[in-house]
Amino acid sequence: MPWRQEDEVRVQCYPSGKSILLRVAGYVLIGVGALLILLCVPGWAWLAIIGAALILLGVLLIRK
């Protein structure tokens, strides 16, 4: 029948990091990147982002 698949479905999985050292290095890089973003973005930009989030939250509350 046309809707039945005769072939076996192939599945690919991402390799899981078996090395604890690589996993820790990944977490450290993520933390350093987040810290750099927090320290390098000026205060007015954070205020603009918070303002936009508040406007979006207000619009969502009005629509409900």
XYZ file of C-alpha atoms in Angstrom:
64
model
C 0.000 0.000 0.000
C 1.294 3.513 -0.712
C 1.257 4.757 2.901
C 3.282 1.889 4.336
C 7.012 2.152 4.368
C 8.706 -1.080 3.454
C 12.272 -0.046 4.249
C 13.673 0.205 7.736
C 13.781 3.731 9.164
C 17.323 4.978 9.717
C 18.101 6.893 12.886
C 21.274 8.840 13.564
C 22.207 9.918 17.044
C 24.628 12.594 18.097
C 27.726 11.169 19.686
C 27.643 11.527 23.424
C 30.748 13.006 24.947
C 32.283 10.187 26.919
C 35.221 12.305 28.055
C 34.523 14.185 31.270
C 37.347 16.568 30.393
C 35.653 17.641 27.149
C 32.332 18.077 28.922
C 33.880 20.275 31.630
C 35.725 22.305 28.980
C 32.401 22.855 27.191
C 30.730 24.118 30.362
C 33.666 26.420 31.074
C 33.507 27.878 27.564
C 29.756 28.453 27.878
C 30.258 30.190 31.236
C 33.064 32.415 29.952
C 31.002 33.357 26.899
C 27.977 34.272 29.024
C 30.175 36.301 31.376
C 31.717 38.202 28.462
C 28.277 39.019 27.090
C 27.086 40.240 30.495
C 30.146 42.438 31.021
C 30.540 43.852 27.516
C 26.955 44.814 26.685
C 26.283 48.377 27.892
C 23.595 49.162 30.442
C 21.344 51.007 28.001
C 21.157 47.900 25.825
C 20.062 45.772 28.794
C 17.400 48.371 29.617
C 16.162 48.296 26.021
C 15.934 44.497 26.110
C 14.053 44.575 29.432
C 11.705 47.244 28.049
C 10.969 45.193 24.945
C 10.318 42.118 27.109
C 7.900 44.095 29.293
C 6.029 45.371 26.230
C 5.784 41.831 24.858
C 4.579 40.527 28.224
C 1.943 43.281 28.376
C 0.706 42.451 24.874
C 0.495 38.760 25.770
C -1.449 39.528 28.957
C -3.926 41.735 27.063
C -4.527 39.059 24.422
C -5.456 36.391 27.005
